[in-house]
mmCIF file of C-alpha atoms in Angstrom:
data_model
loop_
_atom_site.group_PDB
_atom_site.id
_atom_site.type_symbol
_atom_site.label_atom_id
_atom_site.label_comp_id
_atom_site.label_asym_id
_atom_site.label_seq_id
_atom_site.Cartn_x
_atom_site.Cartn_y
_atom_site.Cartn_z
ATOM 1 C CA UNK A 1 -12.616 11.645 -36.759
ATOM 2 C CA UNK A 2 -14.385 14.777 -35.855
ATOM 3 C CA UNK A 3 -11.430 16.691 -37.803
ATOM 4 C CA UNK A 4 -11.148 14.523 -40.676
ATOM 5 C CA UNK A 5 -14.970 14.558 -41.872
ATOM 6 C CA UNK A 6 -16.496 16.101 -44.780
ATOM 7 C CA UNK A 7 -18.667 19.332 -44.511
ATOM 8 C CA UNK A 8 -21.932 17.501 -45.784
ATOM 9 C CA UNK A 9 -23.813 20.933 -45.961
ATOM 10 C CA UNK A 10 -20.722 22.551 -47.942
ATOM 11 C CA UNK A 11 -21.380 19.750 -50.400
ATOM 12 C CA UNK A 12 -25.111 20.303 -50.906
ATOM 13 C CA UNK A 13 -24.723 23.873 -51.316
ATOM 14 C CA UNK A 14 -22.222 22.811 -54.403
ATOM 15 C CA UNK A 15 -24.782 20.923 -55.494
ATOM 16 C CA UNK A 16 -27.332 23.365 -55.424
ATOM 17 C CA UNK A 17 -25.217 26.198 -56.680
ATOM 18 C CA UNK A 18 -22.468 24.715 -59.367
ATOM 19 C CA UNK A 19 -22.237 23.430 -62.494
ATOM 20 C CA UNK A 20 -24.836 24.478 -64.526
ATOM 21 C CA UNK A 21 -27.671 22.159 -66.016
ATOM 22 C CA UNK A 22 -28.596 21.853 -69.477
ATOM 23 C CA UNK A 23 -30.443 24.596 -71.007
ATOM 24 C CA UNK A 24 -30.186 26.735 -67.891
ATOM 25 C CA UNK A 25 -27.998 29.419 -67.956
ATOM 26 C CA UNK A 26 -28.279 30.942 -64.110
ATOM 27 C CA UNK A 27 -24.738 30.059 -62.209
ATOM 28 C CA UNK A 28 -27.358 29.460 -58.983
ATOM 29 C CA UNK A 29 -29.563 26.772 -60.884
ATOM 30 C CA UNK A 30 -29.823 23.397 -58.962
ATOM 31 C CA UNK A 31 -28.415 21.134 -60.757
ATOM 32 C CA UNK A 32 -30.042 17.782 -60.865
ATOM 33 C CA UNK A 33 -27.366 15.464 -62.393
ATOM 34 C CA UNK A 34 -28.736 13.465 -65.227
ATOM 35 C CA UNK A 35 -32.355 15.229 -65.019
ATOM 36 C CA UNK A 36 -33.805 16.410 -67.256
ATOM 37 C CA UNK A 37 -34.155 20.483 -68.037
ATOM 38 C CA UNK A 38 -37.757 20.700 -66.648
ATOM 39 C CA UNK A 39 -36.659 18.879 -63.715
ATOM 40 C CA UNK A 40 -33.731 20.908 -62.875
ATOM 41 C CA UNK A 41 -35.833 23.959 -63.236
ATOM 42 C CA UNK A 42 -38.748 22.642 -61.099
ATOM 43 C CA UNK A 43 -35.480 22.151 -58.697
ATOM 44 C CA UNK A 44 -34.743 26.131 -59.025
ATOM 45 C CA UNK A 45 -38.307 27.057 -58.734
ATOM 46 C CA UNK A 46 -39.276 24.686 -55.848
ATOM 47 C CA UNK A 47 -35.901 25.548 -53.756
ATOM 48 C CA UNK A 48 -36.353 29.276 -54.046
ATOM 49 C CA UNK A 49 -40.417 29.154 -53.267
ATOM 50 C CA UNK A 50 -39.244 26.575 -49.922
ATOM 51 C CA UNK A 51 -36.526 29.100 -48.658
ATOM 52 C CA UNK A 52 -38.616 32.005 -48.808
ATOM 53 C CA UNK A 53 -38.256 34.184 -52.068
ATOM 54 C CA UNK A 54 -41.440 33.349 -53.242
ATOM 55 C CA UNK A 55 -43.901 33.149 -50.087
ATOM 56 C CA UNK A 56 -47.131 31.884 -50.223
ATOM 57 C CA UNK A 57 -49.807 34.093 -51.813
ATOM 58 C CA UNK A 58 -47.030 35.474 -54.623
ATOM 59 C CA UNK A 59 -47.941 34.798 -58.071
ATOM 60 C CA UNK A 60 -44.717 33.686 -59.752
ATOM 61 C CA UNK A 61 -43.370 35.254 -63.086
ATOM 62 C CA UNK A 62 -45.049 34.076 -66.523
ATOM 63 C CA UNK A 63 -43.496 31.183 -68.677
ATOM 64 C CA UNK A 64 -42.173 33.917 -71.056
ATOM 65 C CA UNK A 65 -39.966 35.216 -68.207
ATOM 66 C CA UNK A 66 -38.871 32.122 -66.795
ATOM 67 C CA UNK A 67 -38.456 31.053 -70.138
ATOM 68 C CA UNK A 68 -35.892 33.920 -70.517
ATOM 69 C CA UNK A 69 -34.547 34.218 -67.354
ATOM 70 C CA UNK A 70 -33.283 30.340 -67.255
ATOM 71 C CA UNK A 71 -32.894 29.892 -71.469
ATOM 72 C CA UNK A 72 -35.835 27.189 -71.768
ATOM 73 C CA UNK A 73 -38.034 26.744 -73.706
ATOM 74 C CA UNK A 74 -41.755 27.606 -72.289
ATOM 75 C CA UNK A 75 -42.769 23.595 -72.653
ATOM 76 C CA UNK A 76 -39.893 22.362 -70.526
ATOM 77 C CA UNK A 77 -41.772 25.772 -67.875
ATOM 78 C CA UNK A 78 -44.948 23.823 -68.116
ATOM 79 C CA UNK A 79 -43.353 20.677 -67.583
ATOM 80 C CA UNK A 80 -41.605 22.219 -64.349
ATOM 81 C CA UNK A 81 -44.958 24.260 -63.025
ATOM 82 C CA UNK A 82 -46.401 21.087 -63.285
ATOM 83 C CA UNK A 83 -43.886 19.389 -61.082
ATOM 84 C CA UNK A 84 -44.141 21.642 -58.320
ATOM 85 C CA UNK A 85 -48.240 21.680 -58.371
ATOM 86 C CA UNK A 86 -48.036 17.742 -57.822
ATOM 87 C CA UNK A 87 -46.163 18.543 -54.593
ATOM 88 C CA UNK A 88 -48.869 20.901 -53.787
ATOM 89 C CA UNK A 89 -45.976 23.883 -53.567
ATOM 90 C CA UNK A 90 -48.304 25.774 -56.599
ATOM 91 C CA UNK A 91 -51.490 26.295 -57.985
ATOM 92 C CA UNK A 92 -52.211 27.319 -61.569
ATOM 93 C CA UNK A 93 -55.433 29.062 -63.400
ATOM 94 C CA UNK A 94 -56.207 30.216 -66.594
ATOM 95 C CA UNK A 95 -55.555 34.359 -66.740
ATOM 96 C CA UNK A 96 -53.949 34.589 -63.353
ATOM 97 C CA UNK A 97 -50.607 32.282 -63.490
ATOM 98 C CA UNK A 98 -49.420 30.231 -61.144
ATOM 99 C CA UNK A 99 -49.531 31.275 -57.352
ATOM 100 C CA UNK A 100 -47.084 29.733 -54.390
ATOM 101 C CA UNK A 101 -49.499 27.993 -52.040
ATOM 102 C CA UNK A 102 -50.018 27.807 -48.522
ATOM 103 C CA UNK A 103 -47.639 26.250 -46.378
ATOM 104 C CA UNK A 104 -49.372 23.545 -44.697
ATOM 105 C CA UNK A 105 -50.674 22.731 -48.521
ATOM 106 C CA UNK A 106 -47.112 21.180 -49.138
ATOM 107 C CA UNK A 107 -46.355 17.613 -49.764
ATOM 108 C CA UNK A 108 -43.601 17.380 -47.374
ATOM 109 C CA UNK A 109 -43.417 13.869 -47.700
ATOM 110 C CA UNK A 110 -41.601 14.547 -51.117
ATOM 111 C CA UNK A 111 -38.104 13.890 -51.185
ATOM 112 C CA UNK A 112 -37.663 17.552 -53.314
ATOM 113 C CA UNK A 113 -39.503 18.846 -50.686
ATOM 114 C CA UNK A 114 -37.782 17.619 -47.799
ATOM 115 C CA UNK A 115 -34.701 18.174 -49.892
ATOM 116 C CA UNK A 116 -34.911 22.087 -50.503
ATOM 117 C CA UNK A 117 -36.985 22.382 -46.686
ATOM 118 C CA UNK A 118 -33.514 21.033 -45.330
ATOM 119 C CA UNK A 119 -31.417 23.658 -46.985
ATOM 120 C CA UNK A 120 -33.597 26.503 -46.147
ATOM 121 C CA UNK A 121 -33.185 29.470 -43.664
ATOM 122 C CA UNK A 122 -35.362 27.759 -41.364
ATOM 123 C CA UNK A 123 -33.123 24.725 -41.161
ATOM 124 C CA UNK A 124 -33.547 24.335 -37.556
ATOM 125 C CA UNK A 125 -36.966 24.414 -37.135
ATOM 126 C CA UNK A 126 -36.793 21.822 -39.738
ATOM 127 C CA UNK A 127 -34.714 19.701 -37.640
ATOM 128 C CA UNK A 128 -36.837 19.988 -35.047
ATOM 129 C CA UNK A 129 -40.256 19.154 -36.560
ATOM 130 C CA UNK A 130 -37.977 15.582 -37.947
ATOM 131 C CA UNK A 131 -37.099 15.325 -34.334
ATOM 132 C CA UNK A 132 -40.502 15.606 -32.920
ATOM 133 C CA UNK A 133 -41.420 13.325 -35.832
ATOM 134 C CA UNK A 134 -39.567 10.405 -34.287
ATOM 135 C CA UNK A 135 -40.486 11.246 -30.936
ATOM 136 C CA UNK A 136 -43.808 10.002 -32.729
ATOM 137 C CA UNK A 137 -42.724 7.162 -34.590
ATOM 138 C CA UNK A 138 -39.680 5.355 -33.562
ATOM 139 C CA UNK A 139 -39.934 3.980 -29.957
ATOM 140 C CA UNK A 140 -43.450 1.477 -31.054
ATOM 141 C CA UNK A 141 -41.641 1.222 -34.455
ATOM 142 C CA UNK A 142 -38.655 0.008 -32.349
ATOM 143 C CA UNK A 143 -40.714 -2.190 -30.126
ATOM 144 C CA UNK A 144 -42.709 -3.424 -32.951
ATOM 145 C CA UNK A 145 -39.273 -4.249 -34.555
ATOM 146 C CA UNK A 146 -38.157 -5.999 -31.013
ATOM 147 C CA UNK A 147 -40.930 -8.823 -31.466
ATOM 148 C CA UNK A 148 -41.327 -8.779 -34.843
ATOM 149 C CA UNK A 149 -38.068 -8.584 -36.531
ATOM 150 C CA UNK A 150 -36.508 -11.425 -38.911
ATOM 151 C CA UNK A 151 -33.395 -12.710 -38.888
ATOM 152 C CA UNK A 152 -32.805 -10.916 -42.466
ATOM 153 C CA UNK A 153 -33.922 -7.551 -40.975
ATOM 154 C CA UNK A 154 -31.627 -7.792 -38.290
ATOM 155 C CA UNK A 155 -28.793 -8.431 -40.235
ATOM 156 C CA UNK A 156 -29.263 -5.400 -41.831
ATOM 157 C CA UNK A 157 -29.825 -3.501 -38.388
ATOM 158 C CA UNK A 158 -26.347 -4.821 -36.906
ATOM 159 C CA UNK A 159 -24.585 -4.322 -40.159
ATOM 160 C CA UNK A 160 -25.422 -0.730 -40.689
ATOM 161 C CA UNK A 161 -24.805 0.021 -36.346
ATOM 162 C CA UNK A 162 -21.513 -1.601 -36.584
ATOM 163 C CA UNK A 163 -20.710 0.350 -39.553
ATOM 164 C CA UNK A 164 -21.593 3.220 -37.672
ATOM 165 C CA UNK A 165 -19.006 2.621 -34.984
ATOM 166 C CA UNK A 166 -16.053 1.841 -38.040
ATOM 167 C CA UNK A 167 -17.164 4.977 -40.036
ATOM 168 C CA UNK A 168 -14.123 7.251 -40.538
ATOM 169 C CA UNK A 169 -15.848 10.243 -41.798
ATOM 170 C CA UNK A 170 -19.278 12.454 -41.554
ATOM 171 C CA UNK A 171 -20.514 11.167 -44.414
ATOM 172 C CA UNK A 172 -20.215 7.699 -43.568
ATOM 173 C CA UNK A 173 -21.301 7.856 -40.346
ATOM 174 C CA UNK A 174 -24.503 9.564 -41.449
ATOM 175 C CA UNK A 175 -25.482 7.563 -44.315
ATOM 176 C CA UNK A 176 -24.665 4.393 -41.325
ATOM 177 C CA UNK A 177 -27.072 5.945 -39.082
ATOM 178 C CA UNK A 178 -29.861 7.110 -41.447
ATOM 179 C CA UNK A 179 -29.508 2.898 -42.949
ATOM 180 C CA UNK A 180 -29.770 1.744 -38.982
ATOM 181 C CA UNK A 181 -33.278 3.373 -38.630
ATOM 182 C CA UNK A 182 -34.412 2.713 -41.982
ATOM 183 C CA UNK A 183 -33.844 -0.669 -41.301
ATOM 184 C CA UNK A 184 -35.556 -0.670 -37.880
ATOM 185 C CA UNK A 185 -38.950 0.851 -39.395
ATOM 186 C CA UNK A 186 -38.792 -2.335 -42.091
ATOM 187 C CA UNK A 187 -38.243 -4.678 -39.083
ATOM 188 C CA UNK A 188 -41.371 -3.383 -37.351
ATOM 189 C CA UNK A 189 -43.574 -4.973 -39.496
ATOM 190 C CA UNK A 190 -45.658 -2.387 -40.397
ATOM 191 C CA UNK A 191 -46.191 -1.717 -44.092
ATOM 192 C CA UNK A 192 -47.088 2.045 -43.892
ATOM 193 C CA UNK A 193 -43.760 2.525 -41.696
ATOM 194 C CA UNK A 194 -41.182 1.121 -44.591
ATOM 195 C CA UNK A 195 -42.642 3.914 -47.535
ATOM 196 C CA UNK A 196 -42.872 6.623 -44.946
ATOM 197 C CA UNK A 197 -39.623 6.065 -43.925
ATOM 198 C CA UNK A 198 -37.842 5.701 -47.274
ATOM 199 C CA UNK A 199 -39.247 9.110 -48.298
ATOM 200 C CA UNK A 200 -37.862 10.682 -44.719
ATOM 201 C CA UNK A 201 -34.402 9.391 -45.611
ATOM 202 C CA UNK A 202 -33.830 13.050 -47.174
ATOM 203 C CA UNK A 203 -34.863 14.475 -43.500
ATOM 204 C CA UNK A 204 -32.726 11.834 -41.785
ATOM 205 C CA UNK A 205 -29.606 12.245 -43.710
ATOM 206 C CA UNK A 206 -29.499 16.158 -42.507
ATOM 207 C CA UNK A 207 -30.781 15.288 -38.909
ATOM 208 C CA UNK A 208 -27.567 13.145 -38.100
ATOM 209 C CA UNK A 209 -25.566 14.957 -40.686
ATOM 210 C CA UNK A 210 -26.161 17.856 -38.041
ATOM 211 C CA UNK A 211 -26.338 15.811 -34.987
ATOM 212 C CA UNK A 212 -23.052 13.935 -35.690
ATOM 213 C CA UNK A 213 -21.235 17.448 -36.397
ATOM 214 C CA UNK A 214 -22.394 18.850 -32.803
ATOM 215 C CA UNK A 215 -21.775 15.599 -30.973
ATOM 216 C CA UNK A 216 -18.481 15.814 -28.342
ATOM 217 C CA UNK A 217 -18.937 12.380 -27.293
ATOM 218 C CA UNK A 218 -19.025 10.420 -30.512
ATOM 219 C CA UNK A 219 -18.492 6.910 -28.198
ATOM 220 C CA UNK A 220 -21.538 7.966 -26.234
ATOM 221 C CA UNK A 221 -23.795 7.974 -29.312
ATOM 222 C CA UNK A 222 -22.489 5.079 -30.565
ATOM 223 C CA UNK A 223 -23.454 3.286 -26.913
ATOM 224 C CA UNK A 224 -27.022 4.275 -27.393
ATOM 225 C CA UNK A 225 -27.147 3.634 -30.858
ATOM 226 C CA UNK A 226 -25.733 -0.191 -30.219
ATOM 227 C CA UNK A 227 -28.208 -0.637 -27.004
ATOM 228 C CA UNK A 228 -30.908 -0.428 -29.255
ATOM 229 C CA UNK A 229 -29.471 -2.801 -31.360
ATOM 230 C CA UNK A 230 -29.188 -5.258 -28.603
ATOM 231 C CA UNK A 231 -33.280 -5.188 -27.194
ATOM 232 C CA UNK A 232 -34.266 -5.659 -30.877
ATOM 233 C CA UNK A 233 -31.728 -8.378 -31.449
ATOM 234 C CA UNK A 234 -32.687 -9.987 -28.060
ATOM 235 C CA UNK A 235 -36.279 -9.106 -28.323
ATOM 236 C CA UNK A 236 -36.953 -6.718 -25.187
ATOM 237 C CA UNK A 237 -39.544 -4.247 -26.704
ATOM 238 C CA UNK A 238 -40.207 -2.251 -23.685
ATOM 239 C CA UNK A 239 -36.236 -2.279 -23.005
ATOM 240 C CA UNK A 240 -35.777 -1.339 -26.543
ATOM 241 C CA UNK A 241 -38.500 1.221 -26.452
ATOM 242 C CA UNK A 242 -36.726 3.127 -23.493
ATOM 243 C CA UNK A 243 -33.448 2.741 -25.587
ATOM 244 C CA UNK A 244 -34.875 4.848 -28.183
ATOM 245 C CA UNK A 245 -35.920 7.309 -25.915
ATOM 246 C CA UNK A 246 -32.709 7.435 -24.316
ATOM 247 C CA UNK A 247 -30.998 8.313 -27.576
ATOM 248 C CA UNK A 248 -33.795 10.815 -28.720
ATOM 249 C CA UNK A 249 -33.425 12.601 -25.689
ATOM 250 C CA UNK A 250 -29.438 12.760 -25.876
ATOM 251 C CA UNK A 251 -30.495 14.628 -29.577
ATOM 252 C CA UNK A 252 -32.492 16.686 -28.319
ATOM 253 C CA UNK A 253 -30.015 17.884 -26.130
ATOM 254 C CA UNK A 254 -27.423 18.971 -28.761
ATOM 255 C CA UNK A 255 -29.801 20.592 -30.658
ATOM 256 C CA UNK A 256 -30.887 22.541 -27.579
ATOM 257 C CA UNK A 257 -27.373 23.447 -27.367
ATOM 258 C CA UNK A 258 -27.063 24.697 -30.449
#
Protein backbone atom coordinates (compact mmCIF):
# COMPACT_ATOMS: atom_id res chain seq x y z
CA UNK A 1 0.00 0.00 0.00
CA UNK A 2 2.65 2.28 1.25
CA UNK A 3 4.30 1.92 -2.40
CA UNK A 4 1.30 2.16 -4.41
CA UNK A 5 -0.15 5.60 -2.96
CA UNK A 6 -0.39 8.87 -4.51
CA UNK A 7 1.98 11.81 -3.52
CA UNK A 8 -0.99 14.03 -2.16
CA UNK A 9 1.45 17.07 -1.72
CA UNK A 10 2.86 16.49 -5.43
CA UNK A 11 -0.76 16.93 -6.42
CA UNK A 12 -1.46 20.20 -4.60
CA UNK A 13 1.60 21.73 -5.77
CA UNK A 14 0.07 20.93 -9.50
CA UNK A 15 -2.70 22.51 -8.42
CA UNK A 16 -1.20 25.47 -7.21
CA UNK A 17 1.32 25.81 -9.97
CA UNK A 18 -0.36 24.44 -13.48
CA UNK A 19 -2.70 25.24 -15.79
CA UNK A 20 -3.29 28.65 -15.92
CA UNK A 21 -6.66 30.44 -14.91
CA UNK A 22 -8.58 32.70 -16.94
CA UNK A 23 -7.29 36.07 -17.44
CA UNK A 24 -4.08 35.30 -15.58
CA UNK A 25 -1.19 34.93 -17.45
CA UNK A 26 1.64 33.92 -14.59
CA UNK A 27 2.57 29.95 -15.17
CA UNK A 28 2.67 30.02 -10.97
CA UNK A 29 -1.03 31.38 -10.60
CA UNK A 30 -3.27 29.09 -8.39
CA UNK A 31 -5.61 27.91 -10.24
CA UNK A 32 -9.01 27.65 -8.74
CA UNK A 33 -10.96 25.38 -11.17
CA UNK A 34 -14.23 26.90 -12.15
CA UNK A 35 -13.54 30.27 -10.05
CA UNK A 36 -13.80 32.99 -11.07
CA UNK A 37 -10.65 35.48 -12.16
CA UNK A 38 -10.83 37.56 -8.90
CA UNK A 39 -10.94 34.47 -7.02
CA UNK A 40 -8.06 32.80 -8.54
CA UNK A 41 -6.09 35.92 -8.04
CA UNK A 42 -7.13 36.42 -4.37
CA UNK A 43 -5.73 32.58 -4.47
CA UNK A 44 -2.19 34.00 -5.86
CA UNK A 45 -2.19 36.92 -3.59
CA UNK A 46 -3.34 35.13 -0.37
CA UNK A 47 -0.85 31.98 -1.01
CA UNK A 48 2.17 34.14 -1.59
CA UNK A 49 1.32 36.71 1.54
CA UNK A 50 0.74 33.02 3.83
CA UNK A 51 4.17 31.52 2.68
CA UNK A 52 6.11 34.46 3.36
CA UNK A 53 6.78 36.79 0.26
CA UNK A 54 4.74 39.36 1.47
CA UNK A 55 5.20 39.52 5.45
CA UNK A 56 3.20 41.41 7.56
CA UNK A 57 3.78 45.18 7.62
CA UNK A 58 4.57 45.15 3.51
CA UNK A 59 2.34 47.23 1.55
CA UNK A 60 1.52 45.17 -1.54
CA UNK A 61 1.88 46.54 -5.20
CA UNK A 62 -0.99 48.95 -6.59
CA UNK A 63 -3.99 47.56 -8.71
CA UNK A 64 -2.22 49.00 -11.82
CA UNK A 65 0.65 46.54 -11.23
CA UNK A 66 -1.19 43.63 -10.29
CA UNK A 67 -3.38 44.50 -12.93
CA UNK A 68 -0.36 44.08 -15.30
CA UNK A 69 1.54 41.65 -13.76
CA UNK A 70 -1.48 38.91 -13.80
CA UNK A 71 -3.49 40.51 -17.19
CA UNK A 72 -6.74 41.62 -15.13
CA UNK A 73 -8.50 44.01 -15.18
CA UNK A 74 -8.14 46.45 -11.94
CA UNK A 75 -12.06 45.56 -10.90
CA UNK A 76 -11.52 41.82 -10.84
CA UNK A 77 -7.95 43.44 -8.23
CA UNK A 78 -10.58 45.03 -6.11
CA UNK A 79 -12.70 42.16 -6.15
CA UNK A 80 -9.57 39.96 -5.02
CA UNK A 81 -8.13 42.71 -2.28
CA UNK A 82 -11.38 42.47 -1.04
CA UNK A 83 -11.31 38.74 -0.62
CA UNK A 84 -8.28 38.58 1.27
CA UNK A 85 -9.34 41.66 3.76
CA UNK A 86 -12.51 39.45 4.73
CA UNK A 87 -10.00 36.82 5.91
CA UNK A 88 -8.32 39.50 7.80
CA UNK A 89 -4.86 38.59 5.66
CA UNK A 90 -5.05 42.68 4.45
CA UNK A 91 -6.00 45.96 5.27
CA UNK A 92 -6.75 48.74 2.80
CA UNK A 93 -6.81 52.82 3.09
CA UNK A 94 -7.31 55.51 0.92
CA UNK A 95 -3.57 56.97 -0.31
CA UNK A 96 -1.57 54.20 1.25
CA UNK A 97 -2.77 50.75 -0.52
CA UNK A 98 -3.30 47.78 0.89
CA UNK A 99 -0.87 46.45 3.69
CA UNK A 100 -0.37 42.47 4.71
CA UNK A 101 -1.57 42.30 8.30
CA UNK A 102 -0.43 40.86 11.35
CA UNK A 103 -0.30 37.33 11.79
CA UNK A 104 -2.43 36.55 14.62
CA UNK A 105 -5.04 39.05 12.64
CA UNK A 106 -5.72 36.01 10.22
CA UNK A 107 -8.90 34.15 9.89
CA UNK A 108 -7.41 30.82 10.06
CA UNK A 109 -10.57 29.25 10.30
CA UNK A 110 -10.89 29.91 6.44
CA UNK A 111 -10.58 27.06 4.34
CA UNK A 112 -8.13 29.45 1.80
CA UNK A 113 -6.41 30.09 4.73
CA UNK A 114 -5.85 26.83 6.09
CA UNK A 115 -5.41 25.83 2.48
CA UNK A 116 -2.30 28.06 1.47
CA UNK A 117 -1.02 27.84 5.63
CA UNK A 118 -0.74 23.98 4.75
CA UNK A 119 1.43 24.44 1.73
CA UNK A 120 3.69 26.93 3.23
CA UNK A 121 7.40 26.73 4.37
CA UNK A 122 6.28 26.43 7.78
CA UNK A 123 4.29 23.29 7.07
CA UNK A 124 5.31 21.64 10.16
CA UNK A 125 4.65 24.00 12.59
CA UNK A 126 1.37 23.99 10.93
CA UNK A 127 0.91 20.45 11.62
CA UNK A 128 1.67 20.87 14.87
CA UNK A 129 -0.57 23.77 15.97
CA UNK A 130 -3.67 21.16 14.11
CA UNK A 131 -2.19 18.60 16.38
CA UNK A 132 -2.26 20.54 19.52
CA UNK A 133 -5.68 21.63 18.25
CA UNK A 134 -7.12 18.17 18.79
CA UNK A 135 -5.26 17.57 21.78
CA UNK A 136 -7.95 20.36 22.68
CA UNK A 137 -10.91 19.19 21.07
CA UNK A 138 -11.27 15.61 20.29
CA UNK A 139 -11.07 13.39 23.44
CA UNK A 140 -14.63 15.40 25.21
CA UNK A 141 -15.77 15.64 21.53
CA UNK A 142 -15.19 11.83 21.50
CA UNK A 143 -16.74 11.26 24.86
CA UNK A 144 -19.50 13.58 24.14
CA UNK A 145 -19.98 11.46 20.93
CA UNK A 146 -19.77 8.08 23.25
CA UNK A 147 -23.15 9.08 25.11
CA UNK A 148 -24.59 11.07 22.76
CA UNK A 149 -24.26 9.58 19.41
CA UNK A 150 -27.31 8.32 17.11
CA UNK A 151 -27.61 5.42 15.42
CA UNK A 152 -27.34 7.58 12.01
CA UNK A 153 -24.08 9.19 13.26
CA UNK A 154 -22.60 6.04 13.94
CA UNK A 155 -23.21 4.62 10.81
CA UNK A 156 -21.33 7.13 9.35
CA UNK A 157 -18.41 6.70 12.01
CA UNK A 158 -18.06 2.79 11.22
CA UNK A 159 -18.48 3.33 7.55
CA UNK A 160 -15.78 5.83 7.05
CA UNK A 161 -13.19 3.56 9.86
CA UNK A 162 -13.84 0.51 7.92
CA UNK A 163 -13.14 2.27 4.81
CA UNK A 164 -10.09 3.29 6.31
CA UNK A 165 -8.84 -0.23 6.87
CA UNK A 166 -10.00 -1.26 2.83
CA UNK A 167 -8.36 1.98 1.45
CA UNK A 168 -5.78 1.00 -1.21
CA UNK A 169 -4.13 4.26 -1.62
CA UNK A 170 -2.99 7.68 0.31
CA UNK A 171 -5.60 9.43 -0.89
CA UNK A 172 -8.21 7.22 0.17
CA UNK A 173 -7.05 6.50 3.28
CA UNK A 174 -6.84 10.19 4.12
CA UNK A 175 -10.02 11.43 2.88
CA UNK A 176 -11.36 7.91 5.21
CA UNK A 177 -9.71 9.28 8.15
CA UNK A 178 -10.39 13.05 7.86
CA UNK A 179 -14.59 11.63 7.22
CA UNK A 180 -14.05 9.33 10.62
CA UNK A 181 -13.40 12.49 12.78
CA UNK A 182 -15.64 14.69 11.03
CA UNK A 183 -18.17 12.40 11.78
CA UNK A 184 -17.23 11.97 15.46
CA UNK A 185 -17.40 15.93 16.14
CA UNK A 186 -21.25 15.71 14.52
CA UNK A 187 -21.93 12.75 16.89
CA UNK A 188 -20.91 14.79 19.93
CA UNK A 189 -23.75 16.77 19.93
CA UNK A 190 -22.40 19.93 20.08
CA UNK A 191 -23.46 22.46 17.46
CA UNK A 192 -20.32 24.73 17.52
CA UNK A 193 -18.13 21.39 17.06
CA UNK A 194 -19.87 20.28 13.49
CA UNK A 195 -19.01 24.09 11.66
CA UNK A 196 -15.64 24.20 13.32
CA UNK A 197 -14.86 21.04 12.19
CA UNK A 198 -16.08 21.21 8.58
CA UNK A 199 -13.88 24.31 8.08
CA UNK A 200 -10.69 22.22 9.69
CA UNK A 201 -11.28 19.51 7.09
CA UNK A 202 -8.56 21.52 4.91
CA UNK A 203 -6.09 21.11 8.12
CA UNK A 204 -7.14 17.48 8.56
CA UNK A 205 -6.75 16.31 5.09
CA UNK A 206 -2.81 17.40 5.27
CA UNK A 207 -2.44 16.17 8.97
CA UNK A 208 -3.14 12.42 7.97
CA UNK A 209 -2.09 13.04 4.44
CA UNK A 210 1.37 13.48 6.33
CA UNK A 211 0.78 11.17 9.13
CA UNK A 212 -0.29 8.24 6.89
CA UNK A 213 2.97 8.83 4.61
CA UNK A 214 5.36 8.54 7.84
CA UNK A 215 3.42 5.70 9.42
CA UNK A 216 5.55 2.05 9.36
CA UNK A 217 2.85 0.31 11.04
CA UNK A 218 -0.20 1.09 8.97
CA UNK A 219 -2.19 -2.04 11.01
CA UNK A 220 -1.26 -0.28 14.22
CA UNK A 221 -3.10 2.92 13.26
CA UNK A 222 -5.80 1.27 11.99
CA UNK A 223 -6.13 -0.65 15.69
CA UNK A 224 -6.40 2.68 17.36
CA UNK A 225 -8.40 4.21 14.90
CA UNK A 226 -11.12 1.11 15.17
CA UNK A 227 -10.84 1.15 19.24
CA UNK A 228 -12.29 4.36 19.15
CA UNK A 229 -14.84 3.26 17.06
CA UNK A 230 -15.80 0.57 19.42
CA UNK A 231 -16.23 2.94 23.02
CA UNK A 232 -18.40 5.28 20.89
CA UNK A 233 -20.35 2.46 19.35
CA UNK A 234 -20.63 0.75 22.81
CA UNK A 235 -20.90 3.95 24.68
CA UNK A 236 -17.71 3.97 27.09
CA UNK A 237 -16.84 7.76 27.11
CA UNK A 238 -14.04 7.65 29.49
CA UNK A 239 -12.75 4.36 27.56
CA UNK A 240 -13.25 6.20 24.40
CA UNK A 241 -11.68 9.33 25.72
CA UNK A 242 -8.35 7.41 26.56
CA UNK A 243 -8.68 5.85 22.99
CA UNK A 244 -8.27 9.15 21.52
CA UNK A 245 -5.46 9.91 23.48
CA UNK A 246 -3.86 6.80 22.70
CA UNK A 247 -3.98 7.55 18.99
CA UNK A 248 -2.98 11.32 19.41
CA UNK A 249 -0.09 10.35 21.20
CA UNK A 250 1.02 7.56 18.56
CA UNK A 251 0.86 11.03 16.06
CA UNK A 252 2.66 12.81 17.90
CA UNK A 253 5.24 10.43 17.84
CA UNK A 254 5.80 10.31 14.03
CA UNK A 255 5.82 13.75 13.77
CA UNK A 256 8.50 13.91 16.47
CA UNK A 257 10.30 11.61 14.30
CA UNK A 258 10.22 13.47 11.53
Amino acid sequence: MRDAKPNKEESLGKAASGDRPGGVRRADAARIPGSSVHASLASEIGLRIVRGDYPPGTILPNEAKWSETFSVSRSAVREAIKMLMAKSLLASRPKIGSWVEPKERWNLLDRDVLAWYATSPDREVFLKTVQEFRHIIEPEATAFAAMRRTDERMAEISLACREMGAATSLQERTRADTRFHLAILRASGNDLLVPLGVLIESAFDHLFAYTTREIDDLNHAQRLHEAIEKNIRLQRPDAARNAVRKLLANTDGVIRAR
